[in-house]
Coordinates of C-alpha atoms and ligand atoms in Angstrom, one line a residue:
X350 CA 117.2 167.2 79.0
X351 CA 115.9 168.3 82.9
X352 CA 114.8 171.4 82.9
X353 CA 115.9 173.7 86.3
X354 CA 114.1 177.2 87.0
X355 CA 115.5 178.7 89.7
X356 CA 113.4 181.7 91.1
X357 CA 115.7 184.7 91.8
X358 CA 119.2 185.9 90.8
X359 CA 120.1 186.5 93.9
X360 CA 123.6 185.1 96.0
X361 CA 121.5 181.4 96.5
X362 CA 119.8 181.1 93.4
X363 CA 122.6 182.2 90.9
X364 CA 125.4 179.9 93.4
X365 CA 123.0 177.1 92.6
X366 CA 122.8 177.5 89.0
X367 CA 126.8 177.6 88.6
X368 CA 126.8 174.6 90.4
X369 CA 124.5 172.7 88.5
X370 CA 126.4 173.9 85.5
X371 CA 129.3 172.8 86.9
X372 CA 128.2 169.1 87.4
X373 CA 125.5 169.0 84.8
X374 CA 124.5 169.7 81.2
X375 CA 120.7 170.9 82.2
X376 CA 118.9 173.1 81.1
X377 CA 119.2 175.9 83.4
X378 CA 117.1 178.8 83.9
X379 CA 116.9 181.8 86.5
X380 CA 114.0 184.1 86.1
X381 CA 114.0 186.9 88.2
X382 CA 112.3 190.2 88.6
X383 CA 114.6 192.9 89.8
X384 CA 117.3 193.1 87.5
X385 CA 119.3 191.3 84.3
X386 CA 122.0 190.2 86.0
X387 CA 123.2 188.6 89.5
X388 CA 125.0 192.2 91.7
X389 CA 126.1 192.0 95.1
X390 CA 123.3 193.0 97.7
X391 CA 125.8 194.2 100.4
X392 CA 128.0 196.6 98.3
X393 CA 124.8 198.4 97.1
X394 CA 125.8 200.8 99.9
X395 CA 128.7 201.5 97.8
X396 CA 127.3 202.7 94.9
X397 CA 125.6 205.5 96.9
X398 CA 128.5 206.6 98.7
X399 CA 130.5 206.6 95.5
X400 CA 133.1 204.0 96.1
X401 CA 131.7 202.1 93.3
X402 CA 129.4 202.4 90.0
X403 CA 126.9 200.1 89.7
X404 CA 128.6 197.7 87.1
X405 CA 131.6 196.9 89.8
X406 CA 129.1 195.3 92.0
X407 CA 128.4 192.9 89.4
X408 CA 130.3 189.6 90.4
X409 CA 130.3 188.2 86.6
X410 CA 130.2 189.9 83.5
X411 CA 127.5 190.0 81.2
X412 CA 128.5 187.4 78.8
X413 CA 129.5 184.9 81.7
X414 CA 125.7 183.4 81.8
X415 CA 125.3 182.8 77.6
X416 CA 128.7 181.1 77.6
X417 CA 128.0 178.8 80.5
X418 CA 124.0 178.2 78.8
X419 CA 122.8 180.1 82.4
X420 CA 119.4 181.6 80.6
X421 CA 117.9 184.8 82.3
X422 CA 114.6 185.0 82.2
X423 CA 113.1 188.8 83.5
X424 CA 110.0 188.8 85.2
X425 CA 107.6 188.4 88.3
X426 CA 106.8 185.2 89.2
X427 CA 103.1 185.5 90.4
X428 CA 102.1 181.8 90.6
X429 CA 103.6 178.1 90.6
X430 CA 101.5 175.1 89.8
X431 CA 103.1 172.1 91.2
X432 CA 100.7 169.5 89.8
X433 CA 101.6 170.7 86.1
X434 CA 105.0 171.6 87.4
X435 CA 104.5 175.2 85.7
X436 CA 104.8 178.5 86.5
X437 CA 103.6 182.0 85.3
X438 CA 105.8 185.3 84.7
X439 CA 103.3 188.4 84.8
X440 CA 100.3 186.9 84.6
X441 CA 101.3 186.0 81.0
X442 CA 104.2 183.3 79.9
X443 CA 104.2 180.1 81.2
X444 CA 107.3 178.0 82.1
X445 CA 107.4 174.5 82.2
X446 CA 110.4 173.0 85.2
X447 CA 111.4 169.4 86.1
X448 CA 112.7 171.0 89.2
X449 CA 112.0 174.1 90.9
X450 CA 113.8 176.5 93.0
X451 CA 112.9 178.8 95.0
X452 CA 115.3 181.4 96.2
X453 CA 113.2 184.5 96.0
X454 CA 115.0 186.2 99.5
X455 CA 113.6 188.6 101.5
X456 CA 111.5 192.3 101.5
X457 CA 111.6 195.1 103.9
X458 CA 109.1 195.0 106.7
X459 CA 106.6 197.3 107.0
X460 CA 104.6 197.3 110.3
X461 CA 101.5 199.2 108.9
X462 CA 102.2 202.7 110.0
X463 CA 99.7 205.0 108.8
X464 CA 101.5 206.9 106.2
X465 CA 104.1 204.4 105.2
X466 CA 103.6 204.3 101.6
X467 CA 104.1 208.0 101.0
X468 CA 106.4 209.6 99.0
X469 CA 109.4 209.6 100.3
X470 CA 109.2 206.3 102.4
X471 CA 111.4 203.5 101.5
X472 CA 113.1 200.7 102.6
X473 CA 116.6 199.5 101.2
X474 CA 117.0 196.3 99.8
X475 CA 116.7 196.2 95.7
X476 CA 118.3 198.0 93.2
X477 CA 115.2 200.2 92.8
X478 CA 115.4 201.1 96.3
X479 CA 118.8 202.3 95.4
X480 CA 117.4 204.0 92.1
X481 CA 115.0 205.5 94.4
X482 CA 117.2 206.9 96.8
X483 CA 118.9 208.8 94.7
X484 CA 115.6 210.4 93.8
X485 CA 114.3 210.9 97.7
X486 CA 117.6 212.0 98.7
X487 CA 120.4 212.9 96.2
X488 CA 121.6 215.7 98.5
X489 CA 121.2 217.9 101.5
X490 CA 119.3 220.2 99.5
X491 CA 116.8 218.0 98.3
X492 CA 116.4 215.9 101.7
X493 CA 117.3 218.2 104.3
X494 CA 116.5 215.8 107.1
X495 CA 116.1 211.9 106.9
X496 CA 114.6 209.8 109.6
X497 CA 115.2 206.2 109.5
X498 CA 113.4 203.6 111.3
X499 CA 114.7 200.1 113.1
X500 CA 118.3 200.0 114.0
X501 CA 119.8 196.6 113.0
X502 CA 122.8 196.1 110.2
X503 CA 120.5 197.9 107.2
X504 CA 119.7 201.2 109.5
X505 CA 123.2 201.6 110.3
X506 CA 124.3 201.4 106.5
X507 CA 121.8 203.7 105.4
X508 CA 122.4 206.4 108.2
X509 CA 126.2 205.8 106.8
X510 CA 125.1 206.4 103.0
X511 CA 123.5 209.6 103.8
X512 CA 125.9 211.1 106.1
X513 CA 128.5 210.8 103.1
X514 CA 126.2 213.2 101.4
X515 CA 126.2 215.5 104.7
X516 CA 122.2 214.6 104.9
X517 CA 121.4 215.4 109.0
X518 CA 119.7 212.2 110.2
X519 CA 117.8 210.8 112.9
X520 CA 118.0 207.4 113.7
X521 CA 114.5 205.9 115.7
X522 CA 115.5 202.4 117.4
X523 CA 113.1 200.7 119.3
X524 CA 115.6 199.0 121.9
X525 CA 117.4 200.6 124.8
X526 CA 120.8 200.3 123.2
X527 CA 121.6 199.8 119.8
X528 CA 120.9 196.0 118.4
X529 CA 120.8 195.1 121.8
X530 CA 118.7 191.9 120.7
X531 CA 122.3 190.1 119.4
X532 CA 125.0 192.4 120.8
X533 CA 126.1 192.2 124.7
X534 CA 125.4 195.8 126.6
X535 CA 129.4 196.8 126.4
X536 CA 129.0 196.2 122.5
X537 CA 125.9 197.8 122.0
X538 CA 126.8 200.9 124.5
X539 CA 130.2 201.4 122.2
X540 CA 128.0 201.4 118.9
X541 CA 125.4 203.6 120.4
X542 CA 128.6 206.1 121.2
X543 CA 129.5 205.9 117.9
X544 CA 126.7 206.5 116.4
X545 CA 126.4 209.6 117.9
X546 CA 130.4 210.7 117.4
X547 CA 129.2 210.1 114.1
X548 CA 126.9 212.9 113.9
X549 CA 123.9 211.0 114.1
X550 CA 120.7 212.2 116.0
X551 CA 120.7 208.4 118.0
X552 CA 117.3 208.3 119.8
X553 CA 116.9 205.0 121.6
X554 CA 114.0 203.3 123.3
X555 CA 111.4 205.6 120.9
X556 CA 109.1 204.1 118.4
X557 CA 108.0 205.7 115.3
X558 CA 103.9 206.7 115.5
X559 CA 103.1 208.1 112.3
X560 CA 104.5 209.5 108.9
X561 CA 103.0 212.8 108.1
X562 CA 102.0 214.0 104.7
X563 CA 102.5 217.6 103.1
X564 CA 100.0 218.9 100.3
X565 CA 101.5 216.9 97.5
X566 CA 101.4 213.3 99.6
X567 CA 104.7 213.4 100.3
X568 CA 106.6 212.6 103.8
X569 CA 106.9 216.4 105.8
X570 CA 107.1 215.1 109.4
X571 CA 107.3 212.1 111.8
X572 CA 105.7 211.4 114.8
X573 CA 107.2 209.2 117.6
X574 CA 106.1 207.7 121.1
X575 CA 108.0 210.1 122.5
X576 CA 105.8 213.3 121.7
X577 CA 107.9 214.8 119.2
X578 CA 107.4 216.0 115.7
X579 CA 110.3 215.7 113.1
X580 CA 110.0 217.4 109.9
X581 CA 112.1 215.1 107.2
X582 CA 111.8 214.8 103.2
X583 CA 112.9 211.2 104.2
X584 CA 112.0 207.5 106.2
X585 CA 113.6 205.0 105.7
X586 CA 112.1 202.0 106.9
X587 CA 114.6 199.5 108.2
X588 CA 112.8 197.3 110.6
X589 CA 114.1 194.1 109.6
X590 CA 113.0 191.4 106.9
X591 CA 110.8 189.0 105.5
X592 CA 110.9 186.1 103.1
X593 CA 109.5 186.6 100.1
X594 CA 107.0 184.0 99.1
X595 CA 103.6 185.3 99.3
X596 CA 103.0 184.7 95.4
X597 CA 103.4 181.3 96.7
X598 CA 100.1 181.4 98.9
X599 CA 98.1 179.0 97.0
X600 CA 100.7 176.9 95.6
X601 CA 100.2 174.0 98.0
X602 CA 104.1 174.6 99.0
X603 CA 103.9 174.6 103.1
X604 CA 104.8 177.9 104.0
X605 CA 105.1 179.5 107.7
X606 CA 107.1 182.6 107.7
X607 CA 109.2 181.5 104.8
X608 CA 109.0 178.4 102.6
X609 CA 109.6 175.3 104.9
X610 CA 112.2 173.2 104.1
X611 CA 114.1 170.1 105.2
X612 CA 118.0 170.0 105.9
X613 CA 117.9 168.8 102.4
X614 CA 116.6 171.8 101.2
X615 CA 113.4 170.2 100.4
X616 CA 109.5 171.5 100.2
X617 CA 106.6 169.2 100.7
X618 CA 106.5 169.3 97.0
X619 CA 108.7 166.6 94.8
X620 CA 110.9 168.5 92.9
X621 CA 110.4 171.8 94.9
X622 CA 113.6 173.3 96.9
X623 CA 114.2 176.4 98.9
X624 CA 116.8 178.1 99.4
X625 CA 118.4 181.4 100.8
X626 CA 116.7 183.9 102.6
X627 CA 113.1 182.5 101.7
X628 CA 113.8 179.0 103.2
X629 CA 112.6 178.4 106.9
X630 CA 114.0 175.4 108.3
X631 CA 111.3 172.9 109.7
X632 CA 113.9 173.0 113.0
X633 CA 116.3 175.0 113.4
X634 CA 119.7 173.9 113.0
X635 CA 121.9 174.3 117.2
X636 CA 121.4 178.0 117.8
X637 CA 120.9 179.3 114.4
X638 CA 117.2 181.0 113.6
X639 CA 115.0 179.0 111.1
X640 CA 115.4 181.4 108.9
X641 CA 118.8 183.1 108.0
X642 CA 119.2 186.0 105.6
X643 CA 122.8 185.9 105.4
X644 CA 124.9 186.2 102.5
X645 CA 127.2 183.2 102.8
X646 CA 124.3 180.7 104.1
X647 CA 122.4 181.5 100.6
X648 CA 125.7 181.0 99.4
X649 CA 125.9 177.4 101.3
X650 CA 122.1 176.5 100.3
X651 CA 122.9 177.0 96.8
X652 CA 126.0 174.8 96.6
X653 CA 123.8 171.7 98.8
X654 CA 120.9 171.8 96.3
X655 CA 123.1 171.8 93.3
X656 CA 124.7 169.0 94.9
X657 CA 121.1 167.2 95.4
X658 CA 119.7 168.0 91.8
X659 CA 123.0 166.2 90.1
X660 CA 122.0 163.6 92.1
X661 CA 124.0 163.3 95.1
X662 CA 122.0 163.7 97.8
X663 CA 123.4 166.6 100.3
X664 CA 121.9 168.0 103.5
X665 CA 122.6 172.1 104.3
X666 CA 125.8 171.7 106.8
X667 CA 126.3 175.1 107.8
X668 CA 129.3 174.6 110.9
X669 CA 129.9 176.9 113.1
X670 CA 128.0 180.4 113.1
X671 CA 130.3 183.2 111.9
X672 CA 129.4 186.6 110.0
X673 CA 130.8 190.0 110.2
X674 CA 129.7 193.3 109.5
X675 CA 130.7 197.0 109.7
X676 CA 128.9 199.7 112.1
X677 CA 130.6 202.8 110.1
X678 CA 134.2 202.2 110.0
X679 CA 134.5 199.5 112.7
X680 CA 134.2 196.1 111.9
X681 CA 132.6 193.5 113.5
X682 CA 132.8 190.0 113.7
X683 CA 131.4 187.0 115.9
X684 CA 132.4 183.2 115.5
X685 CA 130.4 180.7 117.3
X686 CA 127.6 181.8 120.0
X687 CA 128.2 185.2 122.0
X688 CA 124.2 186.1 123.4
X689 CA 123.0 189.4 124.3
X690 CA 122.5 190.5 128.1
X691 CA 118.8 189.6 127.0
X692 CA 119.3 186.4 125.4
X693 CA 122.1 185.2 127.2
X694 CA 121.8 181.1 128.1
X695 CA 121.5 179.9 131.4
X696 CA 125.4 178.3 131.3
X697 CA 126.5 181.2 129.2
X698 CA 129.3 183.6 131.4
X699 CA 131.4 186.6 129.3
X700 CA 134.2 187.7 129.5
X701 CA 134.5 191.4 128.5
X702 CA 137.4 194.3 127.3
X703 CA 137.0 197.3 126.2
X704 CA 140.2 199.7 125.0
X705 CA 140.2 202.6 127.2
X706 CA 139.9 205.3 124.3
X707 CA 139.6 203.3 120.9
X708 CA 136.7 201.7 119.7
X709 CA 138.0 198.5 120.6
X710 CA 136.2 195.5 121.9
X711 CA 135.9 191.9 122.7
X712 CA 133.3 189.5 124.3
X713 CA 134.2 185.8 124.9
X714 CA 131.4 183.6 125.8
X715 CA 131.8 180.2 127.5
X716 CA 130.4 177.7 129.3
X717 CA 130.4 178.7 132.9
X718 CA 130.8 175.1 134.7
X719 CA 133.6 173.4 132.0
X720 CA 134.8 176.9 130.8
X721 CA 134.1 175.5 127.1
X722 CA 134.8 178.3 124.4
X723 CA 130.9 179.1 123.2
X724 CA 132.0 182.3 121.1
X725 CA 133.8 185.4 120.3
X726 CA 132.4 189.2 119.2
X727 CA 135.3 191.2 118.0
X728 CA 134.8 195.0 117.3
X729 CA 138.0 196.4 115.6
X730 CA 140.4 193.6 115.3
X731 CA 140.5 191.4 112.5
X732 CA 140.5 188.1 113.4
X733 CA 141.3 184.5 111.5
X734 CA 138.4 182.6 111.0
X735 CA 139.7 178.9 110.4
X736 CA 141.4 179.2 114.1
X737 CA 138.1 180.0 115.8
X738 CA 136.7 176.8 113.7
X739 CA 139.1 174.6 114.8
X740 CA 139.2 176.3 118.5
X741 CA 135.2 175.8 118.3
X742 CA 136.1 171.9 117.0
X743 CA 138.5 170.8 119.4
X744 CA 136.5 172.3 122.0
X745 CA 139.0 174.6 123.6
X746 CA 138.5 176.2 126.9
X747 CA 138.6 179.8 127.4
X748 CA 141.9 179.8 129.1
X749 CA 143.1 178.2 126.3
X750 CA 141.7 180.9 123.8
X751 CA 142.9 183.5 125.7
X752 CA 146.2 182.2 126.2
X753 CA 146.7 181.9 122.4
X754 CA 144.5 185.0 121.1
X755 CA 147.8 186.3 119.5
X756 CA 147.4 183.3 117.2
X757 CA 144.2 184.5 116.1
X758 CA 145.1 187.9 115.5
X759 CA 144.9 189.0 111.5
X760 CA 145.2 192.6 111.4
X761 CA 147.9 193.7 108.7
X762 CA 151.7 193.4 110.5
X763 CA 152.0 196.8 111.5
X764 CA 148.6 197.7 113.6
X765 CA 148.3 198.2 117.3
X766 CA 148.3 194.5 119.0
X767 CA 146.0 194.2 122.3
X768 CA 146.2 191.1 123.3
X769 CA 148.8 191.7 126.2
X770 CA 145.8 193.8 127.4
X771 CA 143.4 191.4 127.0
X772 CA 145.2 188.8 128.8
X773 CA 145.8 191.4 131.8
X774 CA 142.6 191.9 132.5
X775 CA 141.4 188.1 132.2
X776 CA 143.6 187.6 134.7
X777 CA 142.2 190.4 137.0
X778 CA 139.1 189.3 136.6
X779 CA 139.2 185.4 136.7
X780 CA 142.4 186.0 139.3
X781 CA 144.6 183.6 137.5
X782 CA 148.4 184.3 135.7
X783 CA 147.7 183.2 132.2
X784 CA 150.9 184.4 130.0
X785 CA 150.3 185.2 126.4
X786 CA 151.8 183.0 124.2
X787 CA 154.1 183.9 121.0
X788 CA 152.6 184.0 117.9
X789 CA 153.1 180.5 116.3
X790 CA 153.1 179.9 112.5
X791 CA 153.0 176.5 113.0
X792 CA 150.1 176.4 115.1
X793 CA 148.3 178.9 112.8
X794 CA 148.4 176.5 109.9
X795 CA 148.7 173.6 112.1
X796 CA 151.6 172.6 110.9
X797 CA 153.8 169.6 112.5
Ligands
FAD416 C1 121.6 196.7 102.1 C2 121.9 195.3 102.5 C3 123.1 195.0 103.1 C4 123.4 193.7 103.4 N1 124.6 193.4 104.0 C5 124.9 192.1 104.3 C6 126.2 191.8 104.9 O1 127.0 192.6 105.0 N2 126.4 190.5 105.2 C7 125.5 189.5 105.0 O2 125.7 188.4 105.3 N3 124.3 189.8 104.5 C8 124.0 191.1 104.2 N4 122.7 191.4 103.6 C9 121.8 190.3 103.5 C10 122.1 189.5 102.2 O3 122.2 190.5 101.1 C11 121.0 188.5 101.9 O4 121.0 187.5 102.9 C12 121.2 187.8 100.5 O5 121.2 188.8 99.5 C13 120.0 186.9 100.3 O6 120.2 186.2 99.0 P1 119.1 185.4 98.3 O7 119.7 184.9 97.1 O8 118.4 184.5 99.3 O9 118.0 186.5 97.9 P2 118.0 187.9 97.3 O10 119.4 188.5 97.2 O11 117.0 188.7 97.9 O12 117.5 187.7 95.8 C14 116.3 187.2 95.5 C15 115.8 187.7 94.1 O13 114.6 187.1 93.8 C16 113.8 188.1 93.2 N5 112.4 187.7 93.4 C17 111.7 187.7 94.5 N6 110.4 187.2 94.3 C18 110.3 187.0 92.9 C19 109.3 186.5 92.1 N7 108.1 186.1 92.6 N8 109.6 186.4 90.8 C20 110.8 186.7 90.3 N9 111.8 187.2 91.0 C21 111.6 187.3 92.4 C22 114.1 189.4 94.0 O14 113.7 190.5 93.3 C23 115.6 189.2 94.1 O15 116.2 189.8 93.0 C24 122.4 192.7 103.3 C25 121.2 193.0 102.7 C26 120.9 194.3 102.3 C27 119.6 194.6 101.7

């Protein structure tokens, strides 16, 4: 029987395995280092806060991977030799695999800062990272001040876990507006007001210099570019990721930032896949980055290579970009291409509305000469994501989006509608009468 080891429990790794076992009768084994059994990264937030105990953010229960002959291995990986197609847990066991994947995700970066492996420093990304927050900063008591470092999606959580325990915090981002590398200015402005409704001490365009220790080696102070001293019992280091694969240095595997792969998932190696987080395209696929530590992509990249191991052949066919995300309580979502002031494309014009008092927004970007529909950014409406899809596949124009927004529009029945807004002041600014259409059922589900 083929043997499959499948490095990491994660969203990629564990989708791949069900997959397999779906299609397959192999041998199927994930060994992975963190914990027993497969949780869900991005409600880890919610076990902090208390919306949730740690066992609810467990998509399966415990005796789903015995009954579908899943085996869970626990352990480190520190070393795969492709020639003898092994590999070694701990320095210790050795596992023998037919085929091998790789799906070992991402770790926190850490820029060398003197003082950043103190006491009291941490990044959040595992389940020991979430053990160990409770230790650094179970209340206001304990951690009367918490400064956190980098201000992308993971900053913005983290400041929001430790505000629900009334923790003060100061939040150091390097950019001039918050995540002003992917969100347009009027996006990134609103955020940054947010932030700071929401009681957080927002200091933008500052760079952390140094963590400080007190007599016992733990955290007491910060330093930043800006002069200033601020005493914490807290940093939390949330500058971004980085796949992890550096036990995979002398494997022979190509690396470059992550483990390079083809569209089929594929290392240099025979029988050696990638997938999730730790894959780095060979080139990138349209717009997307090379590498892509999103949840639903390791979900897509485990479903292709399960596909390819049971022997039918699939590339990674991601579609259109989409992904969402919440900046405290607004949500955010962007389908297709919307760039930032800074990485805007040369044929790439915006349209922009903001509500006048809510925190409310939209971008649409499109192509300035055919007026092609690129993208949206939506910042507290819900919108329907198989209408953007098929608006992004027939190649709509932006009149044509605007005209049937209404259409798009998924908030529950009884919320505030905008659109009538939105069309208004398209109109104003492109100085044409576009009417709103009615909101068509049979166009949602296009329906003849
Ligand atoms: C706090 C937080 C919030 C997030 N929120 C969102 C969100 O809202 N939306 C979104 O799209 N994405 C979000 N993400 C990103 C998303 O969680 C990741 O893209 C996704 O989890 C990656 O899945 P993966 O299977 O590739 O890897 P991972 O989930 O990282 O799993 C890899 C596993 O492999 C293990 N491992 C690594 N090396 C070894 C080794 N040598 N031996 C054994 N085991 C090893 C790791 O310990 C880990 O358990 C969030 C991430 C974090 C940290």
């Amino acid at each position: 029987m083929e043997n499959i080891v499948i490095i990491g429990n994660g969203i990629s790794g564990v989708t791949a395995a069900r997959h397999i076992r779906k299609m397959s009768d192999k041998r199927i084994m994930i060994v992975s280092a963190e914990t027993d059994h497969f949780f869900s990264r991005t409600a880890l937030m919610y076990v902090y806060m208390g919306h949730m105990q740690y066992e609810h953010i467990k998509p399966y229960e415990d005796w789903f991977w015995e009954k579908n002959r899943i085996e869970l291995v626990r352990g480190y990986v520190t070393r795969v030799d492709v020639t003898k197609k092994e590999l070694f847990i701990d320095n210790s066991r050795v596992l023998g695999y037919d085929k091998l994947i790789i799906a070992t995700g991402s770790k926190p970066n850490k820029f060398g800062w003197p003082g950043q492996d103190l006491h009291g420093v941490q990044g959040l990304y595992s389940k020991q990272d979430l053990d160990l927050l409770e230790v650094n900063a179970p209340d206001k008591e304990v951690c009367k001040r918490a400064v956190i470092v980098g201000g992308g999606l993971i900053g913005i959580e983290l400041a929001e876990m430790l505000r629900s325990r009334d923790i003060p915090v100061t939040f150091l981002v390097r950019e001039t507006n918050f995540w002003d590398g992917v969100l347009p200015d009027g996006e990134s402005k609103m955020i940054n007001e947010h932030i700071v409704e929401h009681h957080i001490d927002l200091r933008l365009a500052t760079n952390l210099v140094e963590i400080l220790p007190d007599e016992n080696g733990r955290v007491r102070a910060v330093t930043t570019d800006k002069g200033e001293t601020i005493n914490c019992n807290l940093v939390g280091l949330t500058p971004g990721v980085t796949p992890n694969v550096s036990f995979l240095s002398d494997s022979g595997i190509e690396l470059g930032r992550g483990v390079k792969v083809n569209r089929f998932l594929e290392t240099n190696m025979p029988d050696v896949y990638a997938i999730g987080d730790c894959a780095e395209q060979h080139e990138p696929i349209g717009n997307r980055r090379p590498i892509e530590a999103v949840w639903y992509t390791g979900r897509m990249m485990g479903e292709a290579v399960a596909q390819t191991i049971c022997g039918n052949r699939m590339q990674y066919n991601p579609g259109h970009w989409f992904n969402s995300a919440k900046f405290l309580d607004i949500e955010y979502q962007t389908y297709g291409w919307v760039f930032s002031n800074r990485g805007k494309k040369e044929y790439e014009s915006h349209f922009h509305w903001r509500h006048s008092e809510e925190k409310i927004c939209i971008t649409i970007a499109y192509h300035k000469d055919s007026k092609k529909f690129l993208g949206i950014n939506t910042f507290g409406i819900r919108m329907r994501h198989e209408i953007f899809d098929r608006w992004l596949n027939e190649e709509r124009d932006v009149d044509y989006v605007i005209e049937h927004l209404i259409d798009a529009n998924f908030d529950p029945e009884f919320y505030k509608k905008y659109e009538a807004e939105i069309v208004d002041a398209y109109n104003k600014e492109s100085g044409q009468t576009i009417k709103l259409k009615k909101r068509s059922i049979r166009r949602i589900f296009a329906l003849n």
